[in-house]
Amino acid sequence: MKKSVLLPTDENLLLTIKEDILDRNAELNSFCHLLSTQNSMNSIALDGRWGSGKTFFVKQCALLINANNSLSNIDRNLAQSILEITKKLNSFDELHDNQLLAVYFDAWENDSEEDPILSLIYRLAQQLDLKTNKFDKECIADLILAIADAIMDRPISNVLKCAKGKDFLDVIYKSQGLNTTITKFFEEGLFKNAEKIVIFIDELDRCRPSYAVRLLERIEHYFINDRITFVFSANLEQLQHTIKNFYGNNFDACRYLDRFFDLRISLTPINTTKYYNSLNLSNNVEIDRVLMRIQQTFNMSLRELCKFYDSVKVSGMKSYFNETEDFMFKYIVTLCLALKITNITLHDEFIEGKNIQPLLDLYMNDLGEYVIYQLRNGMDINKDAGINNYLEIKQDLKDLYDAIFIKNYTYNYTSTVIGAMVFTKDSKKFIQYVESSLSNYSCYDDE
């Protein structure tokens, strides 16, 4: 089974722009426009909770920027496809050719390195078009060596040696200062490919505290140029915890980060209804309604949303349910699966009969009226307006919860009847069976 998780592959980045599945094209356009209008060095913090699609968003931005730069190292067929799509959509401002060059740097992927600046410089060097002669390759290689020598007090790696094609240890280079050398690196290389450079720093909030702090402070000290814009995509709340882990719990991490970020922008949530419809999970209107309400009730992130839909699809794909099991699956099992993803402690309390609140949070509304109507096998509940109606729903939900999770049955065939539904001691086992069946499908394994 194909996963619903939206990986930031070129194919998915292109598809989501073409069909605007996440309903973020307008925001993409606005953000790219903002980047194109920067006239001085700026650092922008793009804030979003974990799983909200920050990486996907910044990679879309980088793709759009580099597609409009004929000197970038993006595949030209991919670039042409992007340009044709954006032109057809007529919803993207046109970027001038070679105005911007985007570089994506995954800080978490590189936080095992001794010094973040060296890995960042190497990533920047990869953006140079080595097939052209727009710059002096020997000069660039010497500049990388000079930066390495200024930072490291040990022999440089084989990766840096290969960048020039000969043994760097045979090169004697006296650095004129790291600031000057880094500036010259940009002038001799990247600035010949664009008017301005946008450097996306991703996943900083997941890095080791020492690495995150060193990366921020070295960028502030050594990357001083009006033609550079940094975009840090991170969960700022988690990043503050990272900073406190380095400097101490009493340290003012918020003001500390203000030193580095000129502008803070919050990434808007995705349009979950539009994305859900693109998944084609179910042709069942009832379960669609329940799943959308669950997502809204528990405020699921994009990543949680994908996992949730995958788990529902897997858990219901092979089984034939009788009337009671069908009711259980649609209205109870889906809730359990959501809790298992968003709050495992609350999930355990719920299925152990210790906490009815998730059931009330989900169904004390118009959807709850419908559920109780199904529970009573089509018999109308009290239609009087006002609180009496919801008190009746609450009582029926409590009876339902008690029947499934709390009642102790003496005999195997003892049952509790609510309306036409029969809930036996096996009802809880049914939920546990459905949940455990997920482990039998490799398609649900987390990445």
Coordinates of C-alpha atoms in Angstrom, one line a residue:
M1 CA 0.0 0.0 0.0
K2 CA 1.3 3.4 -0.9
K3 CA 1.9 5.7 2.1
S4 CA 0.1 8.9 2.5
V5 CA 3.2 10.6 4.0
L6 CA 4.1 13.4 1.7
L7 CA 7.9 13.1 1.1
P8 CA 9.7 16.1 -0.4
T9 CA 10.7 14.4 -3.6
D10 CA 10.9 16.4 -6.8
E11 CA 7.8 14.6 -8.1
N12 CA 5.7 15.5 -5.0
L13 CA 7.0 19.1 -4.8
L14 CA 6.0 19.5 -8.4
L15 CA 2.6 17.8 -8.0
T16 CA 1.6 19.8 -4.9
I17 CA 2.4 23.1 -6.7
K18 CA 0.5 22.0 -9.8
E19 CA -2.7 20.9 -7.9
D20 CA -2.2 23.1 -4.8
I21 CA -3.0 20.0 -2.7
L22 CA -1.9 21.7 0.5
D23 CA -3.5 25.0 -0.4
R24 CA -0.2 26.8 0.1
N25 CA 0.5 28.2 -3.4
A26 CA -0.5 31.7 -2.3
E27 CA 1.8 31.6 0.7
L28 CA 4.6 30.2 -1.5
N29 CA 4.2 33.1 -3.9
S30 CA 4.2 35.6 -1.0
F31 CA 7.3 34.2 0.6
C32 CA 9.3 34.0 -2.6
H33 CA 8.3 37.6 -3.3
L34 CA 9.5 38.6 0.2
L35 CA 12.8 36.9 -0.5
S36 CA 13.2 38.7 -3.8
T37 CA 12.7 42.1 -2.2
Q38 CA 15.4 41.8 0.5
N39 CA 18.0 44.6 0.0
S40 CA 20.2 43.9 3.0
M41 CA 21.4 40.8 4.9
N42 CA 18.4 39.3 6.7
S43 CA 17.7 36.3 8.8
I44 CA 14.1 35.0 8.7
A45 CA 12.7 32.5 11.1
L46 CA 10.0 30.3 9.6
D47 CA 8.1 28.9 12.6
G48 CA 6.0 25.8 12.6
R49 CA 5.4 22.9 14.9
W50 CA 7.0 19.5 14.2
G51 CA 5.2 17.7 11.4
S52 CA 3.6 20.9 9.9
G53 CA 5.4 20.6 6.6
K54 CA 8.2 23.2 7.1
T55 CA 10.7 21.1 5.2
F56 CA 8.3 20.5 2.3
F57 CA 7.5 24.3 2.2
V58 CA 11.2 25.5 2.1
K59 CA 12.1 22.9 -0.5
Q60 CA 9.2 24.1 -2.6
C61 CA 10.5 27.6 -2.3
A62 CA 14.1 26.5 -3.2
L63 CA 12.7 24.7 -6.3
L64 CA 10.7 27.7 -7.5
I65 CA 13.7 30.0 -7.0
N66 CA 16.2 27.8 -8.8
A67 CA 13.8 27.0 -11.6
N68 CA 13.9 30.7 -12.4
N69 CA 17.7 30.7 -12.4
S70 CA 19.3 29.4 -15.6
L71 CA 22.7 29.1 -13.9
S72 CA 21.5 26.9 -11.0
N73 CA 22.3 23.2 -10.9
I74 CA 18.7 22.2 -11.0
D75 CA 17.7 19.7 -13.7
R76 CA 16.6 21.8 -16.6
N77 CA 13.7 19.5 -17.6
L78 CA 12.4 19.8 -14.1
A79 CA 12.9 23.6 -14.2
Q80 CA 11.0 23.9 -17.4
S81 CA 8.1 21.8 -16.0
I82 CA 7.9 24.2 -13.0
L83 CA 8.0 27.3 -15.2
E84 CA 5.2 25.9 -17.4
I85 CA 3.0 25.1 -14.4
T86 CA 3.5 28.4 -12.6
K87 CA 2.8 30.3 -15.9
K88 CA -0.4 28.2 -16.4
L89 CA -1.6 28.8 -12.9
N90 CA -1.1 32.5 -13.2
S91 CA -0.8 32.7 -9.4
F92 CA 3.0 33.2 -9.1
D93 CA 4.9 36.4 -9.5
E94 CA 7.6 36.1 -12.1
L95 CA 11.1 36.0 -10.7
H96 CA 13.8 37.6 -12.8
D97 CA 16.3 35.2 -14.3
N98 CA 19.4 34.8 -12.1
Q99 CA 18.0 37.1 -9.5
L100 CA 18.1 34.5 -6.7
L101 CA 20.0 31.3 -6.1
A102 CA 18.6 29.0 -3.3
V103 CA 20.7 26.6 -1.2
Y104 CA 19.2 24.0 1.1
F105 CA 21.1 22.9 4.2
D106 CA 19.9 20.2 6.5
A107 CA 21.5 21.1 9.8
W108 CA 20.4 17.9 11.6
E109 CA 21.9 15.8 8.9
N110 CA 25.2 17.5 9.4
D111 CA 25.3 17.9 13.2
S112 CA 27.8 15.2 13.6
E113 CA 30.4 17.4 11.9
E114 CA 33.0 19.1 14.1
D115 CA 32.3 22.6 12.7
P116 CA 29.0 23.6 11.1
I117 CA 30.5 26.3 8.9
L118 CA 32.8 23.8 7.0
S119 CA 29.8 21.6 6.2
L120 CA 27.8 24.6 5.1
I121 CA 30.5 25.9 2.9
Y122 CA 30.8 22.5 1.3
R123 CA 27.1 22.4 0.6
L124 CA 27.3 25.9 -0.9
A125 CA 30.2 24.7 -3.1
Q126 CA 28.0 21.9 -4.5
Q127 CA 25.6 24.5 -5.9
L128 CA 28.3 25.8 -8.3
D129 CA 27.9 24.8 -11.9
L130 CA 31.1 22.9 -12.5
K131 CA 30.3 22.5 -16.2
T132 CA 30.9 26.2 -16.9
N133 CA 33.9 28.4 -16.6
K134 CA 32.1 31.3 -14.9
F135 CA 34.6 31.1 -12.0
D136 CA 38.1 30.1 -11.3
K137 CA 37.8 26.5 -10.0
E138 CA 41.4 26.5 -8.6
C139 CA 40.6 29.7 -6.7
I140 CA 37.4 28.3 -5.2
A141 CA 39.3 25.2 -4.1
D142 CA 41.9 27.3 -2.5
L143 CA 39.3 29.4 -0.7
I144 CA 37.6 26.2 0.7
L145 CA 41.0 25.1 1.9
A146 CA 41.6 28.4 3.5
I147 CA 38.3 28.3 5.3
A148 CA 39.0 24.8 6.5
D149 CA 42.5 25.8 7.7
A150 CA 41.0 28.7 9.6
I151 CA 38.5 26.6 11.4
M152 CA 40.2 23.2 11.9
D153 CA 43.4 22.5 13.7
R154 CA 43.8 19.1 12.0
P155 CA 44.2 17.8 8.4
I156 CA 41.2 18.4 6.3
S157 CA 39.0 15.6 5.0
N158 CA 39.3 13.7 1.8
V159 CA 36.1 15.3 0.6
L160 CA 37.8 18.7 0.6
K161 CA 40.9 17.3 -1.2
C162 CA 38.6 15.9 -4.0
A163 CA 37.0 19.3 -4.4
K164 CA 40.1 20.6 -6.2
G165 CA 41.4 17.4 -7.7
K166 CA 44.8 17.4 -6.0
D167 CA 46.2 17.0 -2.5
F168 CA 45.3 20.1 -0.5
L169 CA 48.0 19.4 2.0
D170 CA 50.6 20.3 -0.7
V171 CA 49.0 23.8 -0.9
I172 CA 50.4 26.5 1.4
Y173 CA 47.8 29.1 2.0
K174 CA 47.9 32.0 4.4
S175 CA 44.4 33.1 5.4
Q176 CA 43.7 36.8 5.4
G177 CA 41.0 36.3 8.0
L178 CA 37.9 34.1 7.9
N179 CA 35.5 36.9 7.2
T180 CA 37.4 38.1 4.2
T181 CA 37.9 34.5 2.9
I182 CA 34.2 33.6 3.1
T183 CA 33.3 36.9 1.4
K184 CA 35.7 36.1 -1.4
F185 CA 34.3 32.6 -1.7
F186 CA 30.9 34.1 -2.4
E187 CA 32.2 36.7 -4.8
E188 CA 34.3 34.2 -6.8
G189 CA 31.6 31.5 -6.9
L190 CA 28.0 31.9 -6.0
F191 CA 27.5 35.6 -6.7
K192 CA 28.5 35.0 -10.3
N193 CA 25.4 32.8 -10.6
A194 CA 22.9 35.2 -9.0
E195 CA 22.3 38.7 -7.7
K196 CA 21.4 37.3 -4.2
I197 CA 21.7 34.0 -2.4
V198 CA 19.0 32.5 -0.2
I199 CA 20.3 29.9 2.3
F200 CA 17.6 27.7 3.8
I201 CA 18.8 26.2 7.2
D202 CA 16.4 23.4 8.1
E203 CA 15.9 21.2 11.2
L204 CA 18.0 23.3 13.5
D205 CA 15.6 22.6 16.4
R206 CA 16.5 18.9 16.2
C207 CA 20.3 19.4 16.4
R208 CA 22.6 18.9 19.4
P209 CA 22.5 22.1 21.5
S210 CA 26.2 22.8 21.0
Y211 CA 26.0 22.4 17.3
A212 CA 22.8 24.6 17.0
V213 CA 24.4 27.4 19.1
R214 CA 27.7 27.2 17.2
L215 CA 25.9 27.4 13.8
L216 CA 23.9 30.4 14.7
E217 CA 26.8 32.3 16.2
R218 CA 29.2 31.5 13.4
I219 CA 26.7 32.6 10.8
E220 CA 26.2 35.9 12.6
H221 CA 30.0 36.5 12.8
Y222 CA 31.2 35.3 9.4
F223 CA 28.3 35.6 6.9
I224 CA 28.0 39.4 6.7
N225 CA 26.9 40.3 3.2
D226 CA 23.9 42.4 2.0
R227 CA 23.4 39.9 -0.8
I228 CA 22.7 36.9 1.5
T229 CA 19.3 36.0 3.1
F230 CA 19.1 33.2 5.7
V231 CA 15.8 31.3 6.3
F232 CA 15.8 29.2 9.4
S233 CA 12.8 26.8 9.3
A234 CA 12.3 25.5 12.9
N235 CA 9.9 25.0 15.7
L236 CA 10.9 28.0 17.7
E237 CA 9.5 26.7 20.9
Q238 CA 11.6 23.6 20.6
L239 CA 14.6 25.7 19.5
Q240 CA 14.3 27.7 22.7
H241 CA 14.5 24.4 24.7
T242 CA 17.6 23.5 22.7
I243 CA 19.2 26.8 23.6
K244 CA 18.3 26.4 27.3
N245 CA 19.9 23.0 27.3
F246 CA 23.1 24.6 26.3
Y247 CA 23.1 27.8 28.4
G248 CA 20.8 26.7 31.3
N249 CA 17.1 26.7 32.2
N250 CA 17.2 30.3 33.5
F251 CA 18.7 31.6 30.2
D252 CA 16.4 33.9 28.2
A253 CA 16.4 31.9 25.0
C254 CA 13.7 34.0 23.3
R255 CA 15.8 37.2 23.5
Y256 CA 18.9 35.3 22.6
L257 CA 17.2 34.1 19.3
D258 CA 16.1 37.7 18.6
R259 CA 19.8 38.5 18.0
F260 CA 19.8 36.2 15.0
F261 CA 16.3 36.6 13.5
D262 CA 15.3 39.9 11.9
L263 CA 11.8 38.6 11.1
R264 CA 9.7 35.8 12.5
I265 CA 7.0 34.3 10.2
S266 CA 4.5 31.5 11.2
L267 CA 3.7 28.9 8.6
T268 CA 0.0 28.6 8.2
P269 CA -1.7 25.2 8.7
I270 CA -2.5 23.2 5.6
N271 CA -6.0 22.9 4.3
T272 CA -6.7 19.5 5.7
T273 CA -10.0 19.0 3.9
K274 CA -8.3 19.6 0.5
Y275 CA -5.4 17.3 1.4
Y276 CA -7.7 14.6 2.7
N277 CA -9.8 14.6 -0.5
S278 CA -6.6 14.1 -2.5
L279 CA -5.8 10.9 -0.5
N280 CA -9.0 9.1 -1.8
L281 CA -9.1 7.1 1.5
S282 CA -12.7 6.2 1.5
N283 CA -15.9 6.3 -0.5
N284 CA -17.9 6.1 2.8
V285 CA -19.3 9.5 3.6
E286 CA -19.9 8.5 7.2
I287 CA -16.3 7.6 7.9
D288 CA -15.0 10.6 6.0
R289 CA -17.0 12.8 8.3
V290 CA -15.7 11.1 11.4
L291 CA -12.0 11.2 10.3
M292 CA -12.2 14.9 9.4
R293 CA -13.7 15.7 12.8
I294 CA -11.1 13.6 14.6
Q295 CA -8.3 15.5 12.7
Q296 CA -9.9 18.9 13.7
T297 CA -10.5 17.8 17.3
F298 CA -7.0 16.7 18.0
N299 CA -5.4 19.4 15.8
M300 CA -3.2 16.9 13.9
S301 CA -0.1 18.1 12.1
L302 CA 0.5 17.1 8.5
R303 CA 2.7 14.2 9.5
E304 CA 0.2 13.0 12.1
L305 CA -2.6 13.3 9.6
C306 CA -0.8 11.1 7.1
K307 CA 0.0 8.5 9.7
F308 CA -3.6 8.5 11.0
Y309 CA -5.1 8.0 7.5
D310 CA -2.6 5.2 6.7
S311 CA -3.4 3.4 10.0
V312 CA -7.2 3.6 9.3
K313 CA -6.7 2.3 5.8
V314 CA -4.5 -0.6 6.9
S315 CA -6.7 -1.6 9.9
G316 CA -9.8 -1.8 7.8
M317 CA -8.5 -3.2 4.6
K318 CA -8.8 -7.0 5.1
S319 CA -11.6 -7.5 7.6
Y320 CA -15.3 -8.1 7.2
F321 CA -17.2 -6.4 10.0
N322 CA -20.6 -7.3 11.3
E323 CA -23.0 -4.5 12.2
T324 CA -21.6 -4.0 15.7
E325 CA -18.0 -4.2 14.5
D326 CA -18.7 -1.7 11.7
F327 CA -20.1 0.8 14.3
M328 CA -17.1 0.1 16.5
F329 CA -14.6 0.7 13.7
K330 CA -16.1 3.9 12.4
Y331 CA -16.8 5.6 15.7
I332 CA -14.5 4.1 18.3
V333 CA -11.5 2.4 16.7
T334 CA -10.7 5.4 14.6
L335 CA -10.7 7.5 17.8
C336 CA -8.3 5.0 19.4
L337 CA -6.0 5.1 16.4
A338 CA -5.9 8.9 16.6
L339 CA -5.1 8.9 20.3
K340 CA -2.3 6.3 19.7
I341 CA -0.6 8.8 17.3
T342 CA -1.2 12.0 19.2
N343 CA -1.1 11.1 22.9
I344 CA -0.2 7.5 23.9
T345 CA -0.8 8.2 27.6
L346 CA -4.4 9.4 26.9
H347 CA -4.9 6.4 24.6
D348 CA -4.0 4.0 27.3
E349 CA -6.2 5.7 29.9
F350 CA -9.1 5.7 27.4
I351 CA -9.0 2.0 26.5
E352 CA -8.4 1.0 30.2
G353 CA -11.7 2.6 31.1
K354 CA -10.1 5.5 33.1
N355 CA -10.9 8.5 30.9
I356 CA -14.0 9.1 28.8
Q357 CA -13.0 12.7 27.9
P358 CA -11.7 11.9 24.4
L359 CA -15.1 10.4 23.5
L360 CA -16.9 13.5 24.8
D361 CA -14.5 15.9 23.1
L362 CA -15.2 14.2 19.7
Y363 CA -18.9 13.6 19.9
M364 CA -20.5 16.3 22.1
N365 CA -21.8 18.1 19.0
D366 CA -23.9 17.5 15.9
L367 CA -21.7 14.5 14.9
G368 CA -22.6 13.0 18.3
E369 CA -26.3 13.4 17.6
Y370 CA -25.8 11.3 14.4
V371 CA -23.7 8.7 16.3
I372 CA -26.4 8.3 18.9
Y373 CA -29.0 8.0 16.2
Q374 CA -27.0 5.2 14.7
L375 CA -26.5 3.6 18.1
R376 CA -30.3 3.6 18.6
N377 CA -30.8 2.0 15.2
G378 CA -32.5 5.0 13.7
M379 CA -34.7 5.9 16.7
D380 CA -34.9 9.7 17.1
I381 CA -33.3 11.2 20.2
N382 CA -35.0 14.0 22.0
K383 CA -35.4 16.8 19.5
D384 CA -36.0 19.5 22.1
A385 CA -33.6 22.3 21.6
G386 CA -31.1 23.3 24.3
I387 CA -29.0 21.6 26.9
N388 CA -31.4 18.7 27.4
N389 CA -30.4 17.4 24.0
Y390 CA -26.7 17.4 24.8
L391 CA -27.2 15.9 28.3
E392 CA -29.0 13.0 26.6
I393 CA -26.1 12.6 24.2
K394 CA -23.6 12.7 27.1
Q395 CA -25.5 10.0 29.0
D396 CA -25.6 7.7 25.9
L397 CA -21.9 8.2 25.3
K398 CA -21.2 7.3 28.9
D399 CA -23.3 4.2 28.6
L400 CA -21.5 3.3 25.4
Y401 CA -18.1 3.8 27.0
D402 CA -19.1 1.8 30.1
A403 CA -20.3 -1.1 27.9
I404 CA -17.1 -1.3 26.0
F405 CA -14.4 -0.5 28.5
I406 CA -15.7 -0.7 32.1
K407 CA -18.3 -3.4 32.5
N408 CA -17.0 -6.7 34.0
Y409 CA -18.9 -9.5 32.4
T410 CA -19.3 -12.8 34.3
Y411 CA -20.1 -15.1 31.3
N412 CA -18.8 -15.2 27.8
Y413 CA -22.2 -14.6 26.3
T414 CA -23.3 -11.9 28.6
S415 CA -23.9 -8.7 26.7
T416 CA -25.1 -5.1 27.1
V417 CA -27.6 -3.9 24.6
I418 CA -27.9 -0.2 23.7
G419 CA -30.6 0.3 21.1
A420 CA -30.1 -2.5 18.6
M421 CA -26.3 -2.7 19.1
V422 CA -24.8 -5.6 21.2
F423 CA -21.6 -4.9 23.0
T424 CA -20.0 -8.0 24.6
K425 CA -16.8 -8.5 26.6
D426 CA -15.2 -9.1 23.1
S427 CA -15.7 -5.4 22.1
K428 CA -12.5 -4.3 23.7
K429 CA -10.7 -7.3 22.3
F430 CA -11.9 -6.2 18.8
I431 CA -10.3 -2.8 19.3
Q432 CA -7.0 -4.3 20.5
Y433 CA -7.1 -6.8 17.6
V434 CA -7.5 -4.0 15.0
E435 CA -4.7 -1.9 16.6
S436 CA -2.3 -4.8 16.8
S437 CA -3.0 -5.7 13.2
L438 CA -1.1 -2.6 12.1
S439 CA 2.2 -4.2 13.0
N440 CA 1.6 -6.9 10.4
Y441 CA 1.9 -4.4 7.6
S442 CA 5.4 -3.1 6.6
C443 CA 3.7 -0.1 4.8
Y444 CA 2.9 1.3 8.3
D445 CA 6.5 1.1 9.6
D446 CA 7.6 4.6 10.6
E447 CA 10.5 6.1 8.7

